[in-house]
């Protein structure tokens, strides 16, 4: 363990923190953050610092860091850029471990901001503490209850996935969507400009962190390519690493400079570097989460041979086109399984082949269990993908039928010992019917709890499975 | 108007119908359909026919078609394939206008089924009536209340979009999702094997139908390529035609034969034919609906120059990459608009450029209206795309704030006279929090009602705008 590792570890797992710029006045940045952190419930000591306020939401306000009863592990600065330097000097003098600088207005603004950022870094080096940011949303850690700026409702269940992000918005989006899909986090870090601790440091940390089994990252650019690529190779050799790299177009390269003051690098060079390192390229919050679901429930490199099944001929026909487009295969059924399935699915409309059409979207329960069990175990394929085209509308999706379908799929997975994925379309944007949406969410949650991968559309399922196998050939 | 047009028109707008095989016994196909049709509420006379039942859901059952008090315009057969021929003979003898054959078990099964299908066609020709199907879900028409098999809850609001589909499942999926996005239909036709009336007939019909302004189609293969391509050219010359063509891969070509007994044709040939005809290629229910939203709210060929805006730097950076990938442009701001926006958005974190970062995802209302108005009117771009990254969680999305944001965007669109699109991510799959989902659905519905295009993610927005412009270059 090097000193970077220990320093990052003590910051992420801080047992005490101070919010400088905390406020009780509505609409203020420091007020929003304090409410967020209070709602999340930080486990350690939380000190609120503001020389102009006496009490903040019923808690005492301290005039400065020196007045606190202890030196906090972590200081969270919610004050404007030009006011930060004095407080950073205090941090160094007192011996805090880390400081999160939320404010924008540094390197991304050009020469003047760059000088200010350099000054902050100098103070940190001299004071022996580390900076996260500036221009960031901070840290989410379910273990101690530290949270991102708009993250008051993030889960307190710790998990095994790390997400590091140069964008604050995407860090919250991934955390919140992930939570609702049963993906919990060892930590989420929004590090903005990365003036001090940057993508390379966090990647190295999470590669070694025993709590982290999966790493995902949103990157605009890197400070220093060579050490980053070395860290990427090392990390991807230890655990799956998903990289969402933006800045491939000329316009977005300029936007990257304005956003976090980074250099994006060419898309081609990045593509090659990711492939060489064994990292999984992804694009967008949805795709990052789809790949995490695929890795978790289907495994790393789960195989490319799919059995596509559904209640209707169009589903498989469309799915087979998409599979081929992603470099996946839809091979003929194993003769033994084909014979068994023909015996089970003796009904007009069923087509026993790959794709497999069970003949009706209204899942015929007595046939569903046995046919799914046989399909999941089919020897010529690696993964059963069932498209649950629940498009038969309100009132026709009974809880009982959904429950029985989930049981049958869970049993098929267990008995076959092979991965199962389900495509569960979001059914509608109906403003009146929330009951169906809730049923489907509970159904999704139940399937995920059974270790079944769930994707919201066939294109997203095919892409995620291809990426979990290492991307398109 | 040719005779095909008049015949299709009288079938879609039937004023009387008989369901042969209707049943009151739960679980039976004829029972599900009758319940579906009763729930939808057919406006004309609905006769239930079954020689083995006296009363069906409190309504009289007739033993056969000859016993009905009138000859129905339309007969809906919910009986197995081998029992259909005798009833078809009755239909010819009595002089009905059209018959929907729901059952599978015809051409898609091979030589024997093909002979049966040929026999049905011969009876129809001799009897002077037309067949829709076999192997289909029928017709949805909001004007008379005729509905697809699992379509009891489809909207009774008529619209200007036609969808024709070889797949029953996708016909219902598009109809239901469309309804909830404010897309209403002149008609949806699931025509399955297309033994008699097929894709070419329906395309010609909808091209001339004055109620239809947009046509979309799911196609596995076509009966006869030359007349179809002529019909496609004619239709696309009159109104936008979206074509979702499957069967591009070897596996799916085989699946197409098993599903609807069609020949799919090569993907390359289709691509060329669609481009030549001026049809818009799309893939999947989601994409078909996205393109319909784009056409309706942004227009046909709305322009490729986008102003990407959002509250956060990552949104635009990512969006610019996606735009370039779809052949769209993100040009520099017009100098006048840039100056005006700099004056409005004088705050740390805001970046006045294209992409435009308003500095925070927590929409600052006093700045939002004026900045969106200026952005929508920017001269160097055709469309304002605002990414409403509502990822700040439960309780923080107030109805009031959402309402004010919708008003501001609606005003920006109206004042500028230029199209506006919003990216509204589905926030979570949380099983506990349905209130946020409902707020967002109402917000989406309100924006759509104001003529603003809404897409559920940036990749889908960029793809839909590119396709509305005629697809990638």
Short mmCIF file of C-alpha atoms in Angstrom, two decimals, chain A residues 123-294:
data_model
loop_
_atom_site.label_atom_id
_atom_site.label_comp_id
_atom_site.label_asym_id
_atom_site.label_seq_id
_atom_site.Cartn_x
_atom_site.Cartn_y
_atom_site.Cartn_z
CA UNK A 123 -1.04 25.08 -0.33
CA UNK A 124 -2.15 21.44 -0.25
CA UNK A 125 1.36 20.14 -0.93
CA UNK A 126 2.83 22.35 1.78
CA UNK A 127 0.04 21.53 4.21
CA UNK A 128 0.29 17.79 3.56
CA UNK A 129 -3.40 17.29 2.63
CA UNK A 130 -5.10 16.22 -0.60
CA UNK A 131 -7.70 18.02 -2.71
CA UNK A 132 -10.67 16.52 -4.56
CA UNK A 133 -11.92 18.94 -7.24
CA UNK A 134 -12.23 21.82 -7.74
CA UNK A 135 -15.42 22.00 -9.83
CA UNK A 136 -16.92 18.78 -8.50
CA UNK A 137 -19.72 17.21 -6.43
CA UNK A 138 -17.52 15.25 -4.04
CA UNK A 139 -17.89 11.74 -2.65
CA UNK A 140 -20.68 9.22 -2.14
CA UNK A 141 -19.88 6.46 0.34
CA UNK A 142 -22.78 4.38 1.69
CA UNK A 143 -20.61 3.08 4.55
CA UNK A 144 -20.11 6.40 6.36
CA UNK A 145 -22.97 8.32 4.77
CA UNK A 146 -20.89 10.86 2.87
CA UNK A 147 -22.83 12.00 -0.16
CA UNK A 148 -22.67 13.92 -3.42
CA UNK A 149 -24.23 17.34 -3.71
CA UNK A 150 -27.71 16.32 -4.93
CA UNK A 151 -27.57 12.90 -3.30
CA UNK A 152 -29.75 13.11 -0.20
CA UNK A 153 -31.70 9.99 -1.20
CA UNK A 154 -28.87 7.71 -2.28
CA UNK A 155 -28.87 4.25 -0.75
CA UNK A 156 -27.09 3.48 2.50
CA UNK A 157 -26.42 -0.07 1.29
CA UNK A 158 -22.72 -0.48 0.50
CA UNK A 159 -21.72 -2.38 -2.62
CA UNK A 160 -18.85 -3.50 -4.79
CA UNK A 161 -18.93 -1.00 -7.66
CA UNK A 162 -16.79 2.13 -7.90
CA UNK A 163 -17.64 5.01 -10.21
CA UNK A 164 -15.26 7.88 -10.79
CA UNK A 165 -16.41 10.81 -12.82
CA UNK A 166 -15.12 14.10 -14.07
CA UNK A 167 -18.78 15.21 -14.32
CA UNK A 168 -20.75 15.87 -11.15
CA UNK A 169 -24.11 15.42 -12.87
CA UNK A 170 -23.25 12.01 -14.28
CA UNK A 171 -21.86 10.85 -10.93
CA UNK A 172 -25.26 11.43 -9.30
CA UNK A 173 -27.15 10.01 -12.25
CA UNK A 174 -25.16 6.76 -12.23
CA UNK A 175 -25.39 6.46 -8.44
CA UNK A 176 -29.13 6.96 -8.29
CA UNK A 177 -30.05 4.81 -11.31
CA UNK A 178 -27.58 2.17 -10.14
CA UNK A 179 -29.15 2.03 -6.65
CA UNK A 180 -32.58 1.41 -8.16
CA UNK A 181 -31.18 -1.47 -10.24
CA UNK A 182 -29.58 -3.14 -7.23
CA UNK A 183 -26.11 -1.85 -8.09
CA UNK A 184 -24.56 -0.57 -4.91
CA UNK A 185 -21.29 1.25 -4.60
CA UNK A 186 -18.02 0.96 -2.75
CA UNK A 187 -17.75 4.67 -3.61
CA UNK A 188 -18.65 7.26 -6.24
CA UNK A 189 -16.16 10.09 -6.70
CA UNK A 190 -16.84 13.26 -8.68
CA UNK A 191 -13.37 14.82 -9.01
CA UNK A 192 -13.99 17.64 -11.54
CA UNK A 193 -10.75 19.34 -12.64
CA UNK A 194 -8.64 16.79 -10.76
CA UNK A 195 -6.15 19.44 -9.67
CA UNK A 196 -4.54 17.12 -7.15
CA UNK A 197 -6.12 13.66 -6.90
CA UNK A 198 -7.11 12.67 -10.42
CA UNK A 199 -8.37 9.75 -12.53
CA UNK A 200 -5.05 7.92 -12.31
CA UNK A 201 -4.94 8.12 -8.52
CA UNK A 202 -8.52 6.93 -8.11
CA UNK A 203 -8.16 4.18 -10.69
CA UNK A 204 -5.09 2.87 -8.83
CA UNK A 205 -6.95 3.12 -5.55
CA UNK A 206 -10.05 1.22 -6.70
CA UNK A 207 -7.91 -1.41 -8.47
CA UNK A 208 -6.44 -2.27 -5.06
CA UNK A 209 -9.51 -1.57 -2.91
CA UNK A 210 -10.73 -4.99 -1.68
CA UNK A 211 -14.33 -3.70 -1.45
CA UNK A 212 -14.42 -2.88 -5.17
CA UNK A 213 -15.14 -5.63 -7.71
CA UNK A 214 -16.19 -3.46 -10.67
CA UNK A 215 -14.87 -0.07 -11.75
CA UNK A 216 -16.62 2.38 -14.08
CA UNK A 217 -15.40 5.82 -15.07
CA UNK A 218 -16.59 8.87 -16.97
CA UNK A 219 -13.56 10.61 -18.41
CA UNK A 220 -13.20 13.79 -20.41
CA UNK A 221 -9.43 13.79 -20.57
CA UNK A 222 -6.46 12.68 -18.51
CA UNK A 223 -3.75 14.74 -16.88
CA UNK A 224 -0.94 12.50 -17.95
CA UNK A 225 -1.53 9.71 -20.43
CA UNK A 226 1.35 7.33 -19.67
CA UNK A 227 0.70 6.72 -15.95
CA UNK A 228 -3.03 6.63 -16.60
CA UNK A 229 -2.67 3.89 -19.23
CA UNK A 230 -0.40 1.93 -16.91
CA UNK A 231 -3.02 2.25 -14.14
CA UNK A 232 -5.75 1.21 -16.60
CA UNK A 233 -3.85 -1.93 -17.61
CA UNK A 234 -3.23 -2.80 -13.99
CA UNK A 235 -6.84 -2.20 -12.95
CA UNK A 236 -8.36 -4.08 -15.91
CA UNK A 237 -6.06 -6.99 -15.15
CA UNK A 238 -7.55 -7.24 -11.67
CA UNK A 239 -11.25 -6.48 -12.21
CA UNK A 240 -13.61 -5.34 -14.99
CA UNK A 241 -13.13 -1.65 -15.88
CA UNK A 242 -15.78 0.20 -17.91
CA UNK A 243 -14.62 3.42 -19.51
CA UNK A 244 -16.99 6.06 -20.81
CA UNK A 245 -14.66 8.42 -22.63
CA UNK A 246 -16.04 11.58 -24.23
CA UNK A 247 -14.29 14.28 -26.22
CA UNK A 248 -13.98 12.44 -29.52
CA UNK A 249 -15.37 15.25 -31.67
CA UNK A 250 -13.73 18.63 -32.29
CA UNK A 251 -16.62 20.48 -30.62
CA UNK A 252 -16.61 18.30 -27.55
CA UNK A 253 -12.82 18.64 -27.23
CA UNK A 254 -13.37 22.39 -26.90
CA UNK A 255 -16.23 21.74 -24.46
CA UNK A 256 -13.94 19.54 -22.37
CA UNK A 257 -11.47 22.43 -22.06
CA UNK A 258 -14.29 24.74 -20.89
CA UNK A 259 -15.76 22.17 -18.53
CA UNK A 260 -12.84 20.68 -16.65
CA UNK A 261 -9.81 22.22 -18.38
CA UNK A 262 -8.69 18.84 -19.67
CA UNK A 263 -7.18 17.67 -22.94
CA UNK A 264 -9.42 15.02 -24.47
CA UNK A 265 -7.08 13.26 -26.92
CA UNK A 266 -8.18 11.63 -30.16
CA UNK A 267 -11.00 9.07 -30.21
CA UNK A 268 -8.92 6.65 -32.29
CA UNK A 269 -6.00 6.64 -29.88
CA UNK A 270 -8.36 6.07 -26.98
CA UNK A 271 -10.11 3.20 -28.72
CA UNK A 272 -6.80 1.43 -29.27
CA UNK A 273 -5.59 2.13 -25.75
CA UNK A 274 -8.77 0.77 -24.17
CA UNK A 275 -8.66 -2.39 -26.27
CA UNK A 276 -4.99 -2.93 -25.41
CA UNK A 277 -5.63 -2.46 -21.71
CA UNK A 278 -8.66 -4.78 -21.75
CA UNK A 279 -11.06 -2.06 -20.60
CA UNK A 280 -14.69 -2.13 -21.75
CA UNK A 281 -15.70 0.96 -23.74
CA UNK A 282 -19.20 2.29 -23.02
CA UNK A 283 -21.12 5.44 -23.86
CA UNK A 284 -23.76 7.07 -21.69
CA UNK A 285 -25.26 6.46 -18.26
CA UNK A 286 -27.67 3.83 -19.60
CA UNK A 287 -24.97 1.81 -21.31
CA UNK A 288 -22.60 1.97 -18.32
CA UNK A 289 -25.38 0.57 -16.10
CA UNK A 290 -26.41 -2.05 -18.69
CA UNK A 291 -22.84 -3.33 -18.83
CA UNK A 292 -22.61 -3.40 -15.02
CA UNK A 293 -25.82 -5.47 -14.95
CA UNK A 294 -24.44 -7.80 -17.62
#
